[in-house]
Coordinates of C-alpha atoms in Angstrom, one line a residue:
X1 CA -11.7 14.9 21.2
X2 CA -11.0 18.2 23.0
X3 CA -8.0 20.3 21.9
X4 CA -6.6 19.7 25.4
X5 CA -6.7 15.9 25.0
X6 CA -5.2 16.2 21.5
X7 CA -2.3 18.4 22.8
X8 CA -1.7 15.9 25.6
X9 CA -1.5 13.0 23.2
X10 CA 0.8 15.0 20.9
X11 CA 3.1 15.8 23.7
X12 CA 3.3 12.1 24.7
X13 CA 4.3 11.1 21.2
X14 CA 6.7 14.0 20.9
X15 CA 8.4 13.1 24.1
X16 CA 8.7 9.4 23.2
X17 CA 10.5 10.1 19.9
X18 CA 12.4 13.2 20.8
X19 CA 15.8 13.2 18.9
X20 CA 15.4 9.8 17.4
X21 CA 16.2 8.7 13.9
X22 CA 16.1 5.5 12.0
X23 CA 19.8 5.0 13.0
X24 CA 18.7 5.1 16.6
X25 CA 15.9 2.7 16.0
X26 CA 18.2 0.1 14.5
X27 CA 20.7 0.6 17.3
X28 CA 18.0 0.2 19.9
X29 CA 16.8 -3.1 18.2
X30 CA 20.3 -4.5 18.0
X31 CA 21.4 -3.4 21.5
X32 CA 18.2 -4.6 23.3
X33 CA 17.2 -7.5 21.1
X34 CA 20.4 -8.5 19.2
X35 CA 19.7 -12.2 19.2
X36 CA 16.1 -11.9 18.1
X37 CA 15.2 -12.8 14.6
X38 CA 14.8 -9.8 12.4
X39 CA 14.5 -11.1 8.8
X40 CA 13.5 -14.4 7.2
X41 CA 13.4 -15.4 3.5
X42 CA 13.7 -18.4 1.2
X43 CA 16.8 -19.0 -0.8
X44 CA 16.6 -20.0 -4.5
X45 CA 16.8 -23.6 -3.3
X46 CA 13.9 -23.2 -1.0
X47 CA 15.8 -23.2 2.3
X48 CA 14.8 -20.7 4.9
X49 CA 17.5 -18.2 5.9
X50 CA 17.6 -15.3 8.4
X51 CA 19.3 -12.5 10.2
X52 CA 19.2 -11.4 13.8
X53 CA 19.0 -7.7 14.8
X54 CA 22.6 -7.7 15.6
X55 CA 23.4 -9.2 12.2
X56 CA 21.1 -6.6 10.5
X57 CA 23.2 -3.8 12.0
X58 CA 26.4 -5.5 11.0
X59 CA 25.2 -5.9 7.4
X60 CA 23.8 -2.3 7.4
X61 CA 27.2 -1.0 8.4
X62 CA 29.0 -3.1 5.8
X63 CA 26.7 -1.9 3.0
X64 CA 27.0 1.7 4.2
X65 CA 30.8 1.4 4.2
X66 CA 30.7 -0.1 0.7
X67 CA 28.6 2.8 -0.5
X68 CA 31.1 5.2 1.0
X69 CA 33.8 3.7 -1.2
X70 CA 31.6 4.7 -4.1
X71 CA 31.5 8.3 -2.9
X72 CA 28.1 8.2 -1.3
X73 CA 27.7 10.6 1.6
X74 CA 25.5 13.2 3.2
X75 CA 23.0 14.8 0.9
X76 CA 23.3 12.3 -1.9
X77 CA 20.5 10.3 -3.4
X78 CA 20.7 6.6 -4.1
X79 CA 18.0 4.8 -6.2
X80 CA 16.8 1.2 -5.5
X81 CA 15.0 -0.8 -8.1
X82 CA 14.3 -4.2 -6.5
X83 CA 11.5 -6.4 -5.2
X84 CA 10.6 -7.3 -1.7
X85 CA 13.7 -8.9 -0.4
X86 CA 16.1 -8.5 2.6
X87 CA 18.8 -6.8 0.4
X88 CA 16.3 -4.1 -0.4
X89 CA 15.6 -3.4 3.3
X90 CA 19.4 -3.6 4.1
X91 CA 20.2 -1.2 1.2
X92 CA 17.7 1.3 2.5
X93 CA 19.2 1.2 5.9
X94 CA 22.8 1.3 4.6
X95 CA 22.1 4.4 2.5
X96 CA 20.6 6.1 5.5
X97 CA 23.7 5.3 7.6
X98 CA 25.9 7.2 5.1
X99 CA 23.7 10.3 5.5
X100 CA 22.3 9.9 2.0
X101 CA 18.7 9.5 1.0
X102 CA 17.2 6.2 -0.5
X103 CA 14.6 6.4 -3.2
X104 CA 12.8 3.2 -4.2
X105 CA 11.6 3.0 -7.8
X106 CA 8.7 0.8 -8.7
X107 CA 10.0 -2.2 -10.7
X108 CA 7.3 -1.5 -13.4
X109 CA 8.7 2.0 -14.2
X110 CA 9.6 2.5 -17.8
X111 CA 13.0 4.0 -18.6
X112 CA 11.6 7.5 -19.2
X113 CA 9.9 7.4 -15.8
X114 CA 13.2 6.3 -14.2
X115 CA 15.0 9.1 -15.9
X116 CA 12.5 11.7 -14.7
X117 CA 13.0 10.8 -11.0
X118 CA 16.7 10.2 -11.3
X119 CA 17.4 13.5 -13.0
X120 CA 15.2 15.5 -10.6
X121 CA 17.1 14.1 -7.6
X122 CA 20.6 13.6 -9.2
X123 CA 20.8 10.0 -8.2
X124 CA 24.5 9.2 -7.6
X125 CA 24.3 5.4 -7.3
X126 CA 21.6 3.0 -8.3
X127 CA 21.1 -0.5 -6.7
X128 CA 19.2 -2.8 -9.0
X129 CA 17.9 -6.3 -8.5
X130 CA 18.6 -8.1 -11.8
X131 CA 19.5 -7.8 -15.5
X132 CA 16.0 -6.6 -16.5
X133 CA 16.2 -3.7 -14.0
X134 CA 19.8 -2.9 -15.1
X135 CA 18.7 -2.7 -18.7
X136 CA 16.0 -0.1 -17.8
X137 CA 18.6 2.1 -16.1
X138 CA 21.1 1.6 -18.9
X139 CA 18.5 2.6 -21.5
X140 CA 18.6 6.2 -20.0
X141 CA 22.2 6.2 -18.7
X142 CA 23.2 8.9 -21.1
X143 CA 20.6 11.2 -19.6
X144 CA 21.9 10.8 -16.1
X145 CA 25.3 12.6 -15.9
X146 CA 25.3 12.4 -12.0
X147 CA 24.9 8.6 -11.9
X148 CA 28.3 7.3 -11.2
X149 CA 27.8 3.6 -10.4
X150 CA 25.2 0.8 -10.5
X151 CA 25.2 -2.1 -8.1
X152 CA 23.7 -5.3 -9.4
X153 CA 22.3 -7.6 -6.7
X154 CA 21.7 -10.8 -8.7
X155 CA 24.7 -11.3 -11.0
X156 CA 24.3 -14.1 -13.5
X157 CA 27.7 -13.8 -15.1
X158 CA 31.1 -12.0 -15.0
X159 CA 32.2 -9.3 -17.3
X160 CA 30.0 -6.5 -16.0
X161 CA 30.2 -3.0 -17.6
X162 CA 32.8 -0.7 -16.1
X163 CA 30.2 1.4 -14.2
X164 CA 28.5 -1.7 -12.8
X165 CA 29.6 -3.7 -9.7
X166 CA 28.1 -6.7 -8.1
X167 CA 26.4 -6.8 -4.7
X168 CA 29.2 -9.1 -3.5
X169 CA 31.8 -6.5 -4.6
X170 CA 30.0 -3.8 -2.7
X171 CA 30.0 -6.0 0.5
X172 CA 33.7 -6.8 0.0
X173 CA 34.6 -3.1 -0.4
X174 CA 32.6 -2.4 2.7
X175 CA 34.4 -5.0 4.8
X176 CA 37.8 -3.6 3.7
X177 CA 36.8 -0.1 4.4
X178 CA 35.5 -1.0 7.9
X179 CA 38.8 -2.8 8.6
X180 CA 40.8 0.3 7.8
X181 CA 38.4 2.7 9.5
X182 CA 36.1 0.9 12.0
X183 CA 34.2 4.1 12.9
X184 CA 33.6 5.4 9.4
X185 CA 29.9 4.5 9.4
X186 CA 29.3 5.4 13.0
X187 CA 30.5 8.9 12.3
X188 CA 28.4 9.4 9.3
X189 CA 25.3 7.9 10.9
X190 CA 25.8 10.0 14.0
X191 CA 25.5 13.1 12.0
X192 CA 21.9 12.2 10.8
X193 CA 19.3 14.2 12.6
X194 CA 15.5 13.9 12.9
X195 CA 15.0 16.7 10.3
X196 CA 17.1 14.9 7.7
X197 CA 15.3 13.1 4.9
X198 CA 14.7 9.4 5.4
X199 CA 13.4 8.9 1.9
X200 CA 11.5 10.4 -1.0
X201 CA 8.2 8.6 -1.8
X202 CA 7.1 9.4 -5.3
X203 CA 3.4 9.7 -5.7
X204 CA 1.7 7.6 -8.3
X205 CA 1.2 10.5 -10.8
X206 CA -2.5 9.9 -11.7
X207 CA -2.8 13.5 -13.1
X208 CA 0.7 14.2 -14.2
X209 CA 4.3 13.7 -13.3
X210 CA 5.0 12.0 -10.0
X211 CA 6.0 14.2 -7.0
X212 CA 8.7 13.3 -4.5
X213 CA 7.3 13.5 -1.0
X214 CA 10.0 14.5 1.5
X215 CA 9.7 12.1 4.4
X216 CA 12.0 13.0 7.4
X217 CA 13.4 10.7 10.1
X218 CA 11.1 12.5 12.5
X219 CA 8.1 11.7 10.3
X220 CA 9.0 8.0 10.3
X221 CA 9.7 7.7 14.0
X222 CA 6.7 9.9 15.0
X223 CA 4.3 7.9 12.8
X224 CA 5.6 4.5 14.1
X225 CA 5.1 5.6 17.7
X226 CA 1.6 7.0 17.0
X227 CA 0.5 3.8 15.1
X228 CA 2.0 1.5 17.8
X229 CA 0.0 3.3 20.6
X230 CA -3.2 3.7 18.6
X231 CA -3.5 0.1 17.3
X232 CA -1.8 -1.6 20.2
X233 CA 0.9 -3.0 18.0
X234 CA 2.4 -6.2 19.4
X235 CA 6.0 -6.0 20.6
X236 CA 8.4 -7.8 18.4
X237 CA 5.6 -8.1 15.8
X238 CA 6.0 -10.8 13.2
X239 CA 4.8 -9.6 9.8
X240 CA 4.9 -10.4 6.1
X241 CA 6.4 -8.0 3.6
X242 CA 5.2 -8.4 0.0
X243 CA 3.9 -5.0 -1.2
X244 CA 6.4 -2.8 -3.1
X245 CA 8.5 -0.6 -0.8
X246 CA 8.0 2.3 -3.2
X247 CA 4.5 2.7 -1.7
X248 CA 4.3 4.5 1.6
X249 CA 1.9 1.9 3.1
X250 CA 4.4 -1.0 2.6
X251 CA 7.4 1.2 3.5
X252 CA 5.8 2.3 6.8
X253 CA 4.0 -0.9 7.7
X254 CA 6.5 -3.6 6.8
X255 CA 9.8 -1.8 6.9
X256 CA 9.8 1.1 9.4
X257 CA 7.4 -0.2 12.0
X258 CA 9.2 -3.6 12.4
X259 CA 12.4 -1.7 13.1
X260 CA 10.6 0.4 15.6
X261 CA 9.2 -2.7 17.4
X262 CA 12.3 -4.9 16.8
X263 CA 9.9 -7.2 15.0
X264 CA 10.5 -10.0 12.5
X265 CA 9.8 -9.6 8.8
X266 CA 9.3 -12.5 6.3
X267 CA 10.1 -11.2 2.8
X268 CA 7.9 -12.6 0.0
X269 CA 9.3 -11.7 -3.4
X270 CA 6.2 -12.6 -5.5
X271 CA 2.7 -11.5 -4.9
X272 CA 1.4 -14.9 -6.2
X273 CA 3.2 -16.6 -3.3
X274 CA 1.6 -14.6 -0.5
X275 CA -0.6 -17.4 0.7
X276 CA 2.3 -19.8 0.9
X277 CA 4.5 -17.3 2.8
X278 CA 1.6 -16.5 5.1
X279 CA 1.3 -20.1 6.1
X280 CA 5.1 -20.2 6.8
X281 CA 5.2 -16.9 8.6
X282 CA 2.0 -17.1 10.7
X283 CA 2.0 -13.3 10.9
X284 CA 0.8 -11.4 14.0
X285 CA 0.2 -8.3 11.9
X286 CA -0.7 -8.3 8.2
X287 CA -1.0 -5.4 5.8
X288 CA -3.0 -5.7 2.6
X289 CA -4.4 -3.5 0.0
X290 CA -8.1 -4.1 -0.8
X291 CA -7.3 -6.2 -3.9
X292 CA -5.3 -8.6 -1.8
X293 CA -8.2 -9.1 0.7
X294 CA -10.6 -9.5 -2.2
X295 CA -8.4 -12.3 -3.6
X296 CA -8.3 -14.0 -0.3
X297 CA -12.1 -13.9 -0.2
X298 CA -12.4 -15.2 -3.7
X299 CA -10.1 -18.1 -3.0
X300 CA -12.0 -19.1 0.1
X301 CA -15.4 -18.9 -1.7
X302 CA -13.9 -20.8 -4.6
X303 CA -12.8 -23.6 -2.3
X304 CA -16.2 -23.8 -0.8
X305 CA -17.8 -24.3 -4.2
X306 CA -15.5 -27.2 -4.7
X307 CA -16.7 -28.9 -1.5
X308 CA -20.5 -29.2 -1.7
X309 CA -20.7 -31.2 1.6
X310 CA -19.4 -28.3 3.7
X311 CA -20.5 -25.4 1.5
X312 CA -24.0 -24.9 2.9
X313 CA -22.9 -25.2 6.5
X314 CA -20.0 -22.7 6.0
X315 CA -22.3 -20.2 4.2
X316 CA -24.7 -20.5 7.1
X317 CA -21.9 -19.9 9.6
X318 CA -20.7 -16.8 7.6
X319 CA -24.3 -15.4 7.4
X320 CA -24.7 -15.9 11.1
X321 CA -21.3 -14.3 11.7
X322 CA -22.3 -11.3 9.6
X323 CA -25.3 -10.7 11.9
X324 CA -23.1 -10.9 15.0
X325 CA -20.5 -8.4 13.5
X326 CA -23.2 -6.0 12.5
X327 CA -24.5 -6.1 16.0
X328 CA -21.1 -5.2 17.4
X329 CA -20.8 -2.3 14.9
X330 CA -24.3 -0.9 15.7
X331 CA -24.1 -1.4 19.4
X332 CA -27.3 -3.5 19.3
X333 CA -25.9 -6.9 19.9
X334 CA -27.2 -10.0 18.1
X335 CA -29.3 -12.4 20.1
X336 CA -27.7 -14.7 22.6
X337 CA -28.5 -17.6 20.4
X338 CA -26.7 -16.2 17.4
X339 CA -23.7 -15.2 19.5
X340 CA -23.5 -18.8 20.9
X341 CA -23.8 -20.2 17.4
X342 CA -21.0 -17.9 16.3
X343 CA -18.8 -19.1 19.0
X344 CA -19.5 -22.7 18.0
X345 CA -18.9 -22.0 14.3
X346 CA -15.7 -20.2 15.2
X347 CA -14.4 -23.2 17.0
X348 CA -15.4 -25.8 14.4
X349 CA -15.1 -23.9 11.1
X350 CA -13.5 -20.4 11.2
X351 CA -10.5 -21.5 13.3
X352 CA -9.7 -24.0 10.6
X353 CA -10.1 -21.4 7.9
X354 CA -7.7 -19.1 9.7
X355 CA -5.2 -21.9 10.1
X356 CA -5.4 -22.7 6.4
X357 CA -4.7 -19.0 5.6
X358 CA -1.8 -18.9 8.1
X359 CA -3.7 -16.3 10.1
X360 CA -4.5 -18.2 13.4
X361 CA -2.0 -16.0 15.3
X362 CA -3.1 -12.8 13.7
X363 CA -3.6 -9.9 16.1
X364 CA -3.9 -7.0 13.7
X365 CA -5.0 -7.0 10.0
X366 CA -5.0 -3.8 8.1
X367 CA -6.3 -2.7 4.7
X368 CA -4.9 0.6 3.3
X369 CA -3.9 2.5 0.2
X370 CA -7.4 2.4 -1.5
X371 CA -11.1 2.4 -0.5
X372 CA -12.5 -1.0 0.6
X373 CA -16.1 -2.2 0.5
X374 CA -17.9 -2.5 3.8
X375 CA -19.1 -6.0 2.8
X376 CA -15.5 -7.2 2.6
X377 CA -14.7 -5.9 6.1
X378 CA -17.8 -7.6 7.6
X379 CA -16.9 -10.9 5.8
X380 CA -13.4 -11.0 7.4
X381 CA -14.6 -10.0 10.9
X382 CA -17.2 -12.8 10.6
X383 CA -14.3 -15.2 10.0
X384 CA -12.6 -13.9 13.1
X385 CA -9.9 -12.0 11.2
X386 CA -9.7 -8.5 12.8
X387 CA -9.5 -6.4 9.6
X388 CA -9.2 -2.6 10.2
X389 CA -9.0 0.2 7.8
X390 CA -6.4 3.0 7.6
X391 CA -6.8 6.2 5.8
X392 CA -4.0 8.5 4.8
X393 CA -1.5 9.3 2.0
X394 CA 2.2 9.6 1.2
X395 CA 2.1 13.3 2.2
X396 CA 1.3 12.3 5.8
X397 CA 3.7 9.3 6.0
X398 CA 0.8 6.9 5.5
X399 CA -1.7 6.9 8.3
X400 CA -4.1 9.7 9.5
X401 CA -7.2 7.8 10.8
X402 CA -8.1 4.2 11.5
X403 CA -10.7 1.9 12.8
X404 CA -9.7 -0.2 15.8
X405 CA -10.9 -3.1 18.0
X406 CA -12.4 -0.5 20.4
X407 CA -14.0 1.4 17.5
X408 CA -15.0 -0.9 14.7
X409 CA -17.1 1.7 12.8
X410 CA -17.1 -0.3 9.5
X411 CA -18.0 1.8 6.5
X412 CA -15.9 4.7 7.9
X413 CA -12.1 5.1 8.2
X414 CA -12.4 5.7 11.9
X415 CA -10.8 8.3 14.1
X416 CA -7.5 10.1 14.0
X417 CA -4.3 8.4 15.2
X418 CA -2.9 9.4 18.5
X419 CA -1.7 13.0 18.3
X420 CA -3.0 13.6 14.8
X421 CA -5.4 16.4 14.1
X422 CA -8.0 15.8 11.3
X423 CA -10.7 18.3 10.2
X424 CA -13.0 18.9 7.3
X425 CA -13.3 22.5 6.1
X426 CA -16.2 24.3 4.5
X427 CA -16.2 22.5 1.2
X428 CA -15.7 19.1 2.8
X429 CA -12.0 18.8 2.1
X430 CA -10.0 16.8 4.7
X431 CA -7.0 18.4 6.2
X432 CA -4.4 16.8 8.5
X433 CA -1.9 18.2 11.0
X434 CA 0.7 16.6 13.3
X435 CA 4.1 14.8 13.3
X436 CA 2.9 12.6 10.4
X437 CA 2.8 15.6 8.0
X438 CA 5.9 15.6 5.7
X439 CA 8.0 18.5 4.5
X440 CA 6.4 18.8 1.1
X441 CA 7.4 17.9 -2.5
X442 CA 11.1 17.8 -3.5
X443 CA 12.1 20.8 -5.7
X444 CA 8.4 21.7 -6.3
X445 CA 7.7 24.8 -4.3
X446 CA 4.5 25.8 -6.0
X447 CA 3.0 22.3 -5.5
X448 CA 4.1 22.3 -1.9
X449 CA 2.6 25.7 -1.2
X450 CA -0.8 24.6 -2.7
X451 CA -0.9 21.4 -0.5
X452 CA 1.1 22.2 2.7
X453 CA 0.1 25.3 4.6
X454 CA 2.5 27.3 6.7
X455 CA 0.5 26.6 9.8
X456 CA 1.1 22.9 9.5
X457 CA -2.1 21.8 7.8
X458 CA -1.9 19.3 4.9
X459 CA -4.8 19.7 2.5
X460 CA -5.5 16.2 1.3
X461 CA -7.7 16.8 -1.8
X462 CA -10.1 14.2 -0.4
X463 CA -13.7 15.0 0.6
X464 CA -15.1 13.6 3.9
X465 CA -17.8 13.9 6.5
X466 CA -18.1 12.9 10.1
X467 CA -20.7 10.6 11.7
X468 CA -22.2 11.2 15.1
X469 CA -19.5 9.1 16.8
X470 CA -16.7 11.2 15.4
X471 CA -15.7 8.7 12.7
X472 CA -14.6 10.0 9.3
X473 CA -16.2 8.8 6.1
X474 CA -14.4 9.4 2.8
X475 CA -16.7 10.7 0.0
X476 CA -14.1 10.9 -2.8
X477 CA -11.4 12.9 -4.4
X478 CA -12.2 16.6 -4.7
X479 CA -10.8 16.7 -8.3
X480 CA -12.7 13.6 -9.3
X481 CA -16.2 14.9 -8.5
X482 CA -18.4 14.4 -11.6
X483 CA -21.0 17.1 -12.4
X484 CA -23.7 15.8 -14.7
X485 CA -25.5 18.0 -17.2
X486 CA -28.4 18.4 -14.7
X487 CA -25.9 19.9 -12.2
X488 CA -25.8 16.8 -9.9
X489 CA -22.4 16.4 -8.1
X490 CA -21.4 12.7 -7.8
X491 CA -18.4 11.2 -6.1
X492 CA -17.4 8.1 -8.0
X493 CA -15.7 6.4 -5.0
X494 CA -18.7 4.6 -3.5
X495 CA -19.8 2.8 -6.7
X496 CA -16.3 2.3 -8.0
X497 CA -15.2 0.6 -4.8
X498 CA -18.3 -1.6 -4.7
X499 CA -17.9 -2.8 -8.3
X500 CA -14.1 -3.2 -8.0
X501 CA -14.6 -5.7 -5.1
X502 CA -15.9 -8.3 -7.6
X503 CA -13.1 -10.8 -8.3
X504 CA -13.5 -10.5 -12.1
X505 CA -13.0 -6.7 -12.0
X506 CA -9.5 -5.3 -12.5
X507 CA -10.3 -1.6 -12.8
X508 CA -13.2 0.8 -13.2
X509 CA -13.8 4.4 -14.3
X510 CA -17.0 6.2 -13.9
X511 CA -18.0 8.6 -16.6
X512 CA -20.6 11.4 -16.6
X513 CA -19.2 14.9 -16.6
X514 CA -21.7 17.2 -18.5
X515 CA -23.6 14.0 -19.5
X516 CA -27.3 13.3 -18.7
X517 CA -26.5 10.1 -16.8
X518 CA -23.6 8.1 -15.4
X519 CA -21.8 5.2 -17.1
X520 CA -18.9 3.0 -16.2
X521 CA -15.9 1.5 -18.0
X522 CA -14.8 -1.9 -16.6
X523 CA -11.5 -3.7 -17.2
X524 CA -11.3 -7.4 -16.3
X525 CA -8.7 -8.6 -13.9
X526 CA -5.8 -10.1 -15.8
X527 CA -5.4 -13.1 -13.4
X528 CA -8.9 -13.7 -12.2
X529 CA -10.8 -13.4 -15.5
X530 CA -8.9 -16.2 -17.3
X531 CA -9.0 -18.3 -14.2
X532 CA -12.8 -17.9 -13.8
X533 CA -13.3 -18.6 -17.5
X534 CA -11.4 -21.9 -17.4
X535 CA -13.3 -23.0 -14.3
X536 CA -16.6 -22.3 -16.1
X537 CA -15.6 -24.0 -19.4
X538 CA -14.8 -20.8 -21.3
X539 CA -11.5 -20.2 -23.1
X540 CA -9.4 -18.0 -21.0
X541 CA -6.7 -17.0 -23.5
X542 CA -8.9 -14.9 -25.8
X543 CA -9.3 -11.6 -24.1
X544 CA -11.7 -10.0 -26.6
X545 CA -13.9 -13.1 -26.4
X546 CA -13.8 -12.9 -22.6
X547 CA -15.1 -9.3 -22.6
X548 CA -18.0 -10.3 -24.8
X549 CA -18.9 -13.6 -23.1
X550 CA -22.5 -13.6 -21.9
X551 CA -21.7 -15.2 -18.6
X552 CA -19.0 -12.6 -17.7
X553 CA -21.1 -9.7 -18.9
X554 CA -23.9 -11.0 -16.6
X555 CA -21.5 -11.2 -13.7
X556 CA -20.4 -7.6 -14.2
X557 CA -23.9 -6.5 -14.6
X558 CA -24.9 -8.2 -11.4
X559 CA -22.1 -6.4 -9.6
X560 CA -23.2 -3.1 -11.1
X561 CA -26.8 -3.7 -10.0
X562 CA -25.7 -4.5 -6.5
X563 CA -23.6 -1.4 -6.3
X564 CA -26.4 0.8 -7.6
X565 CA -28.6 -0.2 -4.6
X566 CA -26.1 1.6 -2.4
X567 CA -26.8 5.1 -3.8
X568 CA -29.6 7.4 -4.7
X569 CA -31.2 7.0 -8.1
X570 CA -29.5 10.1 -9.5
X571 CA -26.1 8.6 -8.6
X572 CA -26.7 5.2 -10.2
X573 CA -24.8 4.0 -13.2
X574 CA -27.2 3.5 -16.2
X575 CA -24.8 1.7 -18.7
X576 CA -21.6 -0.3 -18.4
X577 CA -19.0 -1.3 -21.0
X578 CA -16.3 -3.9 -20.6
X579 CA -13.2 -2.7 -22.4
X580 CA -11.3 -5.2 -24.5
X581 CA -8.0 -5.2 -22.6
X582 CA -6.6 -5.3 -19.1
X583 CA -5.4 -2.1 -17.5
X584 CA -1.7 -2.4 -16.5
X585 CA 1.0 0.0 -15.4
X586 CA 3.0 -0.9 -18.5
X587 CA 0.1 0.1 -20.8
X588 CA -0.5 3.3 -19.0
X589 CA -4.1 3.1 -17.7
X590 CA -3.1 2.6 -14.1
X591 CA -0.2 3.7 -12.0
X592 CA 2.3 1.4 -10.3
X593 CA 0.2 1.6 -7.2
X594 CA -2.9 0.5 -9.2
X595 CA -4.7 3.8 -9.3
X596 CA -6.6 4.6 -12.4
X597 CA -5.4 7.4 -14.6
X598 CA -8.7 8.9 -15.5
X599 CA -7.5 11.3 -18.2
X600 CA -5.7 8.4 -20.0
X601 CA -8.8 6.1 -19.8
X602 CA -11.2 8.8 -20.9
X603 CA -9.1 9.6 -23.9
X604 CA -8.3 6.0 -24.9
X605 CA -11.9 4.9 -24.8
X606 CA -13.6 8.0 -26.1
X607 CA -15.2 5.9 -28.8
X608 CA -16.7 3.4 -26.4
X609 CA -17.9 6.2 -24.2
X610 CA -19.6 7.9 -27.2
X611 CA -21.5 4.6 -27.8
X612 CA -22.7 4.6 -24.2
X613 CA -24.4 8.0 -24.9
X614 CA -25.7 7.3 -28.4
X615 CA -28.9 9.2 -29.2
X616 CA -28.2 11.4 -26.2
X617 CA -26.5 14.8 -27.1
X618 CA -23.8 16.0 -24.7
X619 CA -25.2 18.6 -22.3
X620 CA -28.7 17.3 -22.7

């Protein structure tokens, strides 16, 4: 794209969002589409409940007024520890309408991690979902002198501590405050400007303490406009929220964007219920991380194996569909016969699969937040599920580049979003500029200066290269490049992504710095491994036995061999070890957003790594 075209695009987005904030977006949705459904969820008794956009605004004002009675106002920070539920979205909006800044904490954070963020920001009020979350905050209460009150959403009993109030009490206080001063929230919200913070998104902290990314209202609105234009986002889009709002992908894709489009969000509180909620929601847009799409694929293939009569025909249909998809990607279309077969298979097989998944009305499917295997993308496109990939990070409000219906480019992360500038510099590092780029890290000037340049460029730390069509391909993280003892530079991402796509695999970590060859540590998936074991007549409750089971070892080895075929010989993994436990946020090997903490893994499994290099001296 020429600089002239880029500047034209940027001006279009700038003009569309000039002066707008999240407050304006909610008002627009309520004023123009007040009777439209905004939120849907299941009660504890299983009944579906909902709110219209007009009711969303009323509830937002009530919550904001309640927070004002607790002393919350402009410049304050309010923490939220809660799952994916309407109260979470409403709390976020209510906080914004007071002029304060919401911070969502991952539910898996340990008390010391909560304390680190809450102390850095001076959280004044915390809104927590249940007794378990309350206990985590109370465990560090003495370390948080600026924390004045905690609001408990699910109250199981009376007799709360003096500094804790129920959600119902917050709403009652809000109603009373609005009765005495009907304009109190309108005044506070009216003072919010595009340059004010909309939230802090704390990075996952793979190499140290997490950093709070300062996302402004302009970032939020600008990003939503750019995404809507680039990906032809349906108006009033119906989507399913289930990923934690502490992650920028979920926050942008299933919270901010639906407000921008006056869409409808179904709130799924439990990741294990996503399939059921998808069938109820029938989403038009669906956001998933690669692991979610991998589990969808695993369940489909598992169902096929249980139905031998249909298995061969469906596999034949998928194989034919793959050929057709590859033809679309390459521009060398499959033969007319294969395309006609694909149309027939779509009508008699794939349409039924989509219906079973609740995705027959799907117009846009997205994978984001982590690398995804090309094979997985081809699989879903063969099924008629339009799965596109987004690349970006918290520091640029989520999206920087994407593939689209008009630019499938599987195996790359596509082209920049409308108005976004993306370049690779001399060493291959990707840099990003545009309205998506945030204001830096909260109270970390040195870290901000090393990542955010004064001329507007965000230096991503990722390495990339461009294909002939102008699509970006991610090579890996700059800091994660492995240099073997022979001087070979290897980016782990390609092999790690390929191996991770196997359903049995929960996490992987390539090893090889200053070593003669590459090895890989593999952790089994804590849900899939026991499930697979039971289906194959193996005890699923003995984790150590699972890691040593010959059938499971063979599965992992097969996945490794398949991945090795994707790279040059010098970049192949020679040995693999399955570690004897699952990697979880609570045990420290991975972050709440499921990213591997390499330094933790390398230290924890130093003994196993040494065994992988027995009889081979370091540096040889």
